[in-house]
């Protein structure tokens, strides 16, 4: 049986990458307005689930992000990242910079940043639906 985990609030699925260099940190990624998580293993995390904390999608057995809609890129910096550096990194992240042709993760690493984590989360109130095999065969 397949299961679909649906957040009941918009913006409750996020993909986050964390980069560090010296005493500096970048947190960036996507916030999805709508979407769901799919798994073929009956979710058991819901008994201990805290909607305010959420759960890492990688901690849901068999969990993968399904279709998502309305993604918005976001980037945050630690206070130790200087404003000029923030401006350059923001332009790279949003693909505005003409100096680099690679994706932001590759450019950040080329500039000496180390990616320390890449995780996706779901939080808020959730609904779990069983998907019938007929529906899956249709897709």
PDB file of C-alpha atoms in Angstrom, residues 2-8 37 39 41-46 125-131:
ATOM      1  CA  UNK A   2       1.183   3.538  -0.689  1.00  0.00           C
ATOM      2  CA  UNK A   3       0.616   6.535   1.568  1.00  0.00           C
ATOM      3  CA  UNK A   4       0.509  10.269   0.960  1.00  0.00           C
ATOM      4  CA  UNK A   5       1.375  12.645   3.798  1.00  0.00           C
ATOM      5  CA  UNK A   6      -0.133  16.073   3.185  1.00  0.00           C
ATOM      6  CA  UNK A   7       0.560  19.190   5.253  1.00  0.00           C
ATOM      7  CA  UNK A   8      -2.646  21.121   5.966  1.00  0.00           C
ATOM      8  CA  UNK A  37       5.404  13.240   0.912  1.00  0.00           C
ATOM      9  CA  UNK A  39       5.909   6.449   1.114  1.00  0.00           C
ATOM     10  CA  UNK A  41       5.534   2.076   4.337  1.00  0.00           C
ATOM     11  CA  UNK A  42       2.661   2.891   6.702  1.00  0.00           C
ATOM     12  CA  UNK A  43       3.707   6.030   8.628  1.00  0.00           C
ATOM     13  CA  UNK A  44       4.220   5.326  12.326  1.00  0.00           C
ATOM     14  CA  UNK A  45       5.836   8.624  13.301  1.00  0.00           C
ATOM     15  CA  UNK A  46       2.458  10.362  13.709  1.00  0.00           C
ATOM     16  CA  UNK A 125      -0.707  19.591  10.995  1.00  0.00           C
ATOM     17  CA  UNK A 126      -0.650  16.585   8.647  1.00  0.00           C
ATOM     18  CA  UNK A 127      -3.145  14.314   6.952  1.00  0.00           C
ATOM     19  CA  UNK A 128      -2.153  10.769   5.971  1.00  0.00           C
ATOM     20  CA  UNK A 129      -4.061   9.176   3.090  1.00  0.00           C
ATOM     21  CA  UNK A 130      -3.886   5.626   1.814  1.00  0.00           C
ATOM     22  CA  UNK A 131      -3.542   5.576  -1.951  1.00  0.00           C
TER      23      UNK A 131
END
